Short mmCIF file of C-alpha atoms in Angstrom, two decimals:
data_model
loop_
_atom_site.label_atom_id
_atom_site.label_comp_id
_atom_site.label_asym_id
_atom_site.label_seq_id
_atom_site.Cartn_x
_atom_site.Cartn_y
_atom_site.Cartn_z
CA MET Z 1 -8.17 23.49 43.89
CA LYS Z 2 -7.12 22.99 47.52
CA ILE Z 3 -7.27 20.43 50.31
CA ASN Z 4 -6.72 21.61 53.88
CA GLY Z 5 -5.47 24.92 52.51
CA TYR Z 6 -2.83 23.43 50.21
CA GLU Z 7 -3.00 23.56 46.42
CA ILE Z 8 -3.28 20.37 44.40
CA VAL Z 9 -0.19 19.99 42.19
CA VAL Z 10 -0.38 18.42 38.73
CA SER Z 11 2.87 17.28 37.10
CA ALA Z 12 3.64 15.55 33.82
CA LEU Z 13 6.77 13.62 32.89
CA SER Z 14 7.56 12.19 29.47
CA ASP Z 15 9.81 9.45 28.16
CA ASN Z 16 10.60 8.71 24.51
CA LEU Z 17 10.42 5.02 23.59
CA ASN Z 18 11.74 2.71 20.91
CA SER Z 19 9.38 0.00 19.69
CA GLN Z 20 10.71 -2.67 22.07
CA LYS Z 21 10.29 -0.53 25.18
CA ALA Z 22 6.94 0.71 23.87
CA VAL Z 23 5.48 -2.82 24.01
CA GLY Z 24 6.29 -3.14 27.72
CA ARG Z 25 4.93 0.29 28.55
CA MET Z 26 1.72 -0.30 26.60
CA ALA Z 27 1.26 -3.62 28.42
CA HIS Z 28 1.54 -1.75 31.70
CA ILE Z 29 -0.85 1.00 30.62
CA LEU Z 30 -3.54 -1.42 29.42
CA ARG Z 31 -2.95 -3.85 32.30
CA GLU Z 32 -2.00 -6.88 30.22
CA ALA Z 33 -2.99 -9.79 32.45
CA ARG Z 34 0.35 -11.61 32.67
CA GLN Z 35 2.27 -8.47 33.58
CA THR Z 36 -0.42 -7.23 35.98
CA LYS Z 37 -0.15 -10.41 38.07
CA LYS Z 38 3.42 -9.41 38.92
CA LEU Z 39 2.39 -6.00 40.33
CA LYS Z 40 2.17 -6.61 44.07
CA TYR Z 41 1.52 -2.97 45.00
CA LEU Z 42 -1.91 -2.64 43.38
CA ARG Z 43 -4.66 -1.77 45.86
CA GLY Z 44 -7.60 -2.43 43.56
CA SER Z 45 -8.76 -4.22 40.45
CA ALA Z 46 -7.73 -3.45 36.87
CA LYS Z 47 -11.46 -3.11 36.22
CA ASP Z 48 -11.39 0.08 38.33
CA ASN Z 49 -9.35 1.83 35.65
CA LYS Z 50 -10.44 3.72 32.56
CA TYR Z 51 -8.97 2.67 29.21
CA PHE Z 52 -9.10 4.53 25.89
CA ILE Z 53 -7.69 3.15 22.62
CA GLN Z 54 -7.59 4.83 19.23
CA ASN Z 55 -10.16 3.31 16.85
CA ASN Z 56 -9.94 3.00 13.07
CA PHE Z 57 -11.18 6.59 12.68
CA GLY Z 58 -8.37 8.02 14.79
CA VAL Z 59 -10.62 8.74 17.79
CA LEU Z 60 -9.97 7.58 21.35
CA GLN Z 61 -12.70 5.12 22.33
CA GLU Z 62 -13.31 4.00 25.90
CA LEU Z 63 -13.11 0.24 26.42
CA SER Z 64 -14.03 -1.87 29.40
CA TYR Z 65 -11.32 -4.09 30.86
CA SER Z 66 -11.65 -7.73 29.81
CA GLY Z 67 -8.26 -9.15 30.75
CA ASN Z 68 -8.06 -10.77 27.31
CA LEU Z 69 -5.39 -8.47 25.88
CA THR Z 70 -2.18 -10.46 25.45
CA HIS Z 71 1.46 -9.50 25.12
CA GLN Z 72 1.40 -10.67 21.49
CA GLY Z 73 -1.69 -8.60 20.82
CA ILE Z 74 -0.02 -5.48 22.20
CA LYS Z 75 3.17 -6.21 20.25
CA GLY Z 76 1.07 -6.46 17.10
CA MET Z 77 -0.58 -3.14 17.89
CA ILE Z 78 2.80 -1.42 18.30
CA ASN Z 79 4.28 -3.03 15.19
CA LYS Z 80 1.29 -1.91 13.11
CA GLN Z 81 1.85 1.69 14.19
CA LEU Z 82 5.60 1.38 13.68
CA LEU Z 83 5.31 0.03 10.14
CA LYS Z 84 3.24 3.02 9.04
CA PHE Z 85 5.69 5.47 10.55
CA LYS Z 86 8.80 3.60 9.42
CA GLY Z 87 7.54 3.48 5.82
CA ASP Z 88 7.03 7.24 5.81
CA TYR Z 89 10.47 7.83 7.32
CA GLU Z 90 12.33 5.57 4.89
CA ASN Z 91 10.65 7.17 1.88
CA GLN Z 92 12.34 10.48 2.67
CA TYR Z 93 15.52 11.54 0.88
CA ILE Z 94 18.49 13.29 2.46
CA THR Z 95 21.73 14.65 1.06
CA ASP Z 96 24.91 13.11 2.49
CA LYS Z 97 28.21 14.91 3.12
CA ASN Z 98 29.31 14.10 -0.45
CA GLY Z 99 26.27 15.80 -1.91
CA LYS Z 100 24.58 12.56 -2.93
CA SER Z 101 20.85 12.01 -2.40
CA LYS Z 102 19.82 8.87 -0.56
CA LYS Z 103 16.88 7.49 1.39
CA ARG Z 104 16.81 7.67 5.15
CA ALA Z 105 17.68 4.43 6.98
CA TRP Z 106 15.70 3.33 10.02
CA GLN Z 107 17.63 2.50 13.19
CA LYS Z 108 16.41 0.39 16.11
CA LYS Z 109 17.43 3.05 18.64
CA MET Z 110 14.96 5.53 17.18
CA THR Z 111 12.07 6.53 19.44
CA PRO Z 112 8.83 7.30 17.59
CA PHE Z 113 6.70 6.73 20.70
CA THR Z 114 6.32 8.86 23.81
CA GLU Z 115 4.70 8.06 27.13
CA VAL Z 116 3.44 10.95 29.24
CA LEU Z 117 2.72 10.27 32.91
CA ILE Z 118 0.41 12.65 34.78
CA VAL Z 119 0.65 12.49 38.56
CA PHE Z 120 -0.87 14.45 41.43
CA GLY Z 121 0.43 15.87 44.70
CA THR Z 122 -0.09 18.79 47.07
CA GLN Z 123 2.00 21.77 48.19
CA ARG Z 124 1.86 20.61 51.82
CA PRO Z 125 5.38 20.57 53.30
CA LYS Z 126 6.55 16.95 53.54
CA GLU Z 127 9.41 14.98 54.95
CA LYS Z 128 11.92 13.47 52.54
CA LYS Z 129 10.29 10.65 50.52
CA GLU Z 130 6.92 11.36 52.19
CA GLY Z 131 3.98 10.94 49.86
CA LEU Z 132 0.34 11.90 50.10
CA ASN Z 133 -1.53 11.12 53.30
CA LYS Z 134 -4.75 9.10 53.24
CA GLU Z 135 -7.01 12.16 53.23
CA GLU Z 136 -5.14 13.67 50.28
CA SER Z 137 -5.12 10.37 48.40
CA ASP Z 138 -8.85 9.86 48.94
CA PHE Z 139 -9.57 13.40 47.77
CA ILE Z 140 -7.49 13.07 44.60
CA ASN Z 141 -8.81 9.58 43.86
CA GLY Z 142 -12.33 11.02 43.98
CA LEU Z 143 -11.66 13.67 41.34
CA GLU Z 144 -13.31 13.29 37.93
CA ILE Z 145 -10.80 14.78 35.49
CA THR Z 146 -11.28 12.80 32.28
CA HIS Z 147 -12.42 15.91 30.40
CA ASN Z 148 -9.36 17.85 31.58
CA VAL Z 149 -6.98 15.09 30.50
CA MET Z 150 -8.60 14.78 27.08
CA THR Z 151 -8.27 18.56 26.63
CA PHE Z 152 -4.59 18.30 27.56
CA ILE Z 153 -4.11 15.45 25.07
CA ASN Z 154 -5.69 17.44 22.24
CA GLU Z 155 -3.56 20.53 22.96
CA TYR Z 156 -0.38 18.47 23.31
CA CYS Z 157 -1.00 16.62 20.04
CA LYS Z 158 -1.58 19.87 18.14
CA LYS Z 159 1.53 21.50 19.58
CA TYR Z 160 3.99 18.63 19.09
CA GLY Z 161 2.65 16.93 15.95
CA VAL Z 162 1.77 13.64 17.60
CA GLU Z 163 -1.32 11.48 17.96
CA CYS Z 164 -2.57 9.62 21.00
CA ILE Z 165 -3.07 5.92 20.37
CA ALA Z 166 -3.94 4.96 23.96
CA THR Z 167 -4.47 6.47 27.39
CA ALA Z 168 -5.59 5.16 30.76
CA GLU Z 169 -6.56 6.42 34.19
CA HIS Z 170 -5.18 4.02 36.79
CA ASN Z 171 -7.31 3.82 39.91
CA ASP Z 172 -6.01 0.44 41.13
CA GLU Z 173 -3.19 2.40 42.79
CA LYS Z 174 -2.94 6.14 43.55
CA LYS Z 175 -4.75 7.94 40.75
CA HIS Z 176 -2.57 8.87 37.79
CA TRP Z 177 -2.83 8.91 34.00
CA HIS Z 178 -0.69 7.32 31.29
CA ILE Z 179 -0.81 8.84 27.80
CA PHE Z 180 0.77 6.92 24.91
CA LEU Z 181 1.71 9.00 21.86
CA GLN Z 182 3.19 8.48 18.42
CA ILE Z 183 4.76 11.02 16.09
CA THR Z 184 2.40 11.48 13.16
CA THR Z 185 4.81 12.47 10.42
CA ALA Z 186 8.46 11.63 9.92
CA LEU Z 187 8.98 15.02 8.27
CA THR Z 188 9.05 16.62 11.73
CA ILE Z 189 12.01 14.52 12.95
CA LEU Z 190 15.55 15.82 12.78
CA ALA Z 191 17.24 13.64 15.38
CA LEU Z 192 14.73 11.01 16.34
CA GLY Z 193 17.09 8.80 18.34
CA GLU Z 194 18.67 11.63 20.31
CA ARG Z 195 15.72 13.39 21.92
CA LYS Z 196 16.10 13.87 25.64
CA LYS Z 197 13.54 13.32 28.37
CA ARG Z 198 11.25 16.27 28.71
CA CYS Z 199 9.70 17.39 31.98
CA LEU Z 200 6.43 19.30 31.69
CA ASN Z 201 5.83 21.56 34.69
CA THR Z 202 2.08 21.35 34.44
CA ALA Z 203 -0.57 19.32 32.66
CA LYS Z 204 -2.90 22.34 32.61
CA SER Z 205 -1.35 24.01 29.57
CA CYS Z 206 0.75 23.09 26.56
CA LYS Z 207 1.88 26.65 25.84
#
């Protein structure tokens, strides 16, 4: 896909989160009202965004923005997910250096959540710190890519053993997507608190 002869670029960045940081990021993703009031750079309304939250059947369900979601409500949502994961993790046994078997111990620094940020640009040569021009921004903001993002989420979850508990398309600033993930099984974790930031070159493929 091109605009004025230059390819549209899709990039994805990820950050692994402990439970405390996860609450703040989820509040940003879902535009929790108190936090949103502090964002002076927004060019539109939080109602312009698309929000999807995992329902009781494990499926992402689109919700309209009400502004009623509170910080405590989001904290409760994160803690509910954390308790399920933490219980699974602490029920596992490991062998220590003395050959004794013991249960795993949870540590606050551990990061069972991941946020993936999908952003858009173009291959047009730019000056240092130059962003998209108005024509490029308008073109990208007009794209309907929900299906593409959901396909990416499904492929990513299958490849990395995670599940998506929330995602949002933010249109109240330059269009971008936030994807909020949680590891589904503690059996896949070898060094949960030591994972490094991962940069995905493209959101088109998870290969």
